[in-house]
Amino acid sequence: QVQLVESGGGLVQAGDSLRLSCAASGRTFSNRSMGWFRQAPGKEREFVAAIGWRTGNTDYADSVKGRFTISRDNAKNTVYLQMSSLKLENTAIYYCAIRLGDNVNSAKDYSYWGQGNQVTVSS
């Protein structure tokens, strides 16, 4: 069984930075991508970023390009999401997950979701 444990969320002001972590334990998928999604109140879960576990190739939602950076530490089985220049609209619960399907930005192609981590951006 795979467990994903997220940490690093919290309350910040607009323009601040925050780093989320996602540590995987149990059975890991060394040849799979991992991704971050977020869900704001009343909205569907949306793709934020993904990273190839071996290649390190990254993908980002247009709304976060240039402000968010996804990275990973294979030795620690951990994926990070560095968020900079945070905006009010970035307030959401952020989830990490392992991609088992082919579509990088589709939540349906991800499994083994973390518990979610609240990020709140205030003015």
Short mmCIF file of C-alpha atoms in Angstrom, two decimals:
data_model
loop_
_atom_site.label_atom_id
_atom_site.label_comp_id
_atom_site.label_asym_id
_atom_site.label_seq_id
_atom_site.Cartn_x
_atom_site.Cartn_y
_atom_site.Cartn_z
CA GLN A 1 0.00 0.00 0.00
CA VAL A 2 1.20 3.48 -0.84
CA GLN A 3 0.85 6.42 1.47
CA LEU A 4 1.35 10.03 0.52
CA VAL A 5 1.75 12.49 3.36
CA GLU A 6 1.65 16.18 2.57
CA SER A 7 2.94 19.02 4.67
CA GLY A 8 3.83 22.68 4.47
CA GLY A 9 0.50 24.37 3.96
CA GLY A 10 -0.77 27.27 5.96
CA LEU A 11 -1.92 30.86 5.95
CA VAL A 12 0.16 33.40 4.05
CA GLN A 13 -0.31 36.84 2.58
CA ALA A 14 -0.58 37.63 -1.08
CA GLY A 15 2.88 37.82 -2.61
CA ASP A 16 4.40 35.41 -0.11
CA SER A 17 5.98 32.06 -0.82
CA LEU A 18 5.24 28.61 0.53
CA ARG A 19 6.64 25.15 -0.06
CA LEU A 20 4.57 22.00 0.05
CA SER A 21 6.07 18.57 0.54
CA CYS A 22 4.69 15.17 -0.34
CA ALA A 23 6.44 12.13 1.12
CA ALA A 24 5.66 8.71 -0.31
CA SER A 25 6.00 5.54 1.72
CA GLY A 26 5.18 1.91 1.19
CA ARG A 27 5.22 0.65 -2.35
CA THR A 28 6.59 3.37 -4.56
CA PHE A 29 6.43 3.79 -8.29
CA SER A 30 9.90 4.70 -9.38
CA ASN A 31 8.94 5.02 -13.03
CA ARG A 32 5.82 7.11 -12.53
CA SER A 33 5.17 10.79 -12.52
CA MET A 34 3.78 12.56 -9.52
CA GLY A 35 1.59 15.58 -9.58
CA TRP A 36 -0.02 18.30 -7.56
CA PHE A 37 -3.66 19.25 -7.85
CA ARG A 38 -5.78 21.73 -5.96
CA GLN A 39 -9.41 22.18 -5.16
CA ALA A 40 -10.96 25.45 -4.15
CA PRO A 41 -14.37 25.64 -2.46
CA GLY A 42 -17.15 25.03 -4.94
CA LYS A 43 -14.75 24.16 -7.75
CA GLU A 44 -13.50 21.00 -9.33
CA ARG A 45 -10.09 19.62 -8.61
CA GLU A 46 -7.59 21.08 -11.07
CA PHE A 47 -4.11 20.24 -12.22
CA VAL A 48 -1.24 22.33 -10.91
CA ALA A 49 2.04 20.62 -11.79
CA ALA A 50 3.65 17.24 -12.46
CA ILE A 51 7.14 15.80 -12.59
CA GLY A 52 8.60 12.68 -14.11
CA TRP A 53 10.19 10.56 -11.44
CA ARG A 54 13.24 9.54 -13.44
CA THR A 55 13.42 12.16 -16.18
CA GLY A 56 12.54 15.13 -14.04
CA ASN A 57 10.44 16.52 -16.89
CA THR A 58 7.92 19.01 -15.56
CA ASP A 59 4.49 20.23 -16.61
CA TYR A 60 2.57 23.16 -15.23
CA ALA A 61 -0.86 24.66 -15.46
CA ASP A 62 -0.71 27.94 -17.33
CA SER A 63 -1.96 29.79 -14.28
CA VAL A 64 1.10 28.86 -12.20
CA LYS A 65 3.89 28.89 -14.78
CA GLY A 66 6.73 31.11 -13.67
CA ARG A 67 5.52 31.19 -10.06
CA PHE A 68 5.37 27.54 -8.98
CA THR A 69 8.17 25.00 -9.21
CA ILE A 70 7.81 21.27 -8.77
CA SER A 71 10.83 19.21 -7.80
CA ARG A 72 11.60 15.84 -6.31
CA ASP A 73 14.15 14.08 -4.13
CA ASN A 74 14.24 10.46 -5.22
CA ALA A 75 16.32 9.38 -2.25
CA LYS A 76 13.64 10.69 0.09
CA ASN A 77 10.69 9.69 -2.11
CA THR A 78 9.50 13.23 -1.74
CA VAL A 79 8.02 15.73 -4.16
CA TYR A 80 7.92 19.44 -3.49
CA LEU A 81 5.88 22.32 -4.76
CA GLN A 82 7.51 25.70 -4.29
CA MET A 83 4.91 28.42 -4.64
CA SER A 84 5.94 32.05 -5.06
CA SER A 85 4.07 35.29 -5.60
CA LEU A 86 0.96 33.68 -4.18
CA LYS A 87 -2.39 35.16 -5.12
CA LEU A 88 -5.75 35.13 -3.40
CA GLU A 89 -7.06 32.75 -6.04
CA ASN A 90 -4.40 30.20 -5.09
CA THR A 91 -6.34 29.47 -1.92
CA ALA A 92 -7.28 25.80 -2.06
CA ILE A 93 -6.62 22.37 -0.68
CA TYR A 94 -3.55 21.03 -2.43
CA TYR A 95 -3.19 17.32 -3.12
CA CYS A 96 -0.32 15.23 -4.38
CA ALA A 97 -0.85 11.98 -6.25
CA ILE A 98 0.87 9.34 -8.34
CA ARG A 99 0.07 9.23 -12.03
CA LEU A 100 -0.78 5.78 -13.34
CA GLY A 101 -2.44 6.88 -16.59
CA ASP A 102 -1.28 8.75 -19.64
CA ASN A 103 -2.75 12.20 -19.14
CA VAL A 104 -0.51 14.48 -17.13
CA ASN A 105 -3.21 16.98 -16.26
CA SER A 106 -6.17 14.67 -15.70
CA ALA A 107 -7.06 13.79 -12.12
CA LYS A 108 -8.64 10.58 -13.41
CA ASP A 109 -5.20 9.30 -14.36
CA TYR A 110 -3.85 9.69 -10.85
CA SER A 111 -4.16 7.36 -7.88
CA TYR A 112 -2.96 7.19 -4.29
CA TRP A 113 -3.91 10.69 -3.30
CA GLY A 114 -2.55 12.44 -0.26
CA GLN A 115 -4.85 13.73 2.45
CA GLY A 116 -4.74 17.29 1.17
CA ASN A 117 -3.10 20.36 2.59
CA GLN A 118 -4.85 23.69 3.04
CA VAL A 119 -3.21 26.76 1.58
CA THR A 120 -4.89 30.04 2.37
CA VAL A 121 -3.74 33.30 0.82
CA SER A 122 -4.98 36.48 2.45
CA SER A 123 -4.82 40.08 1.29
#
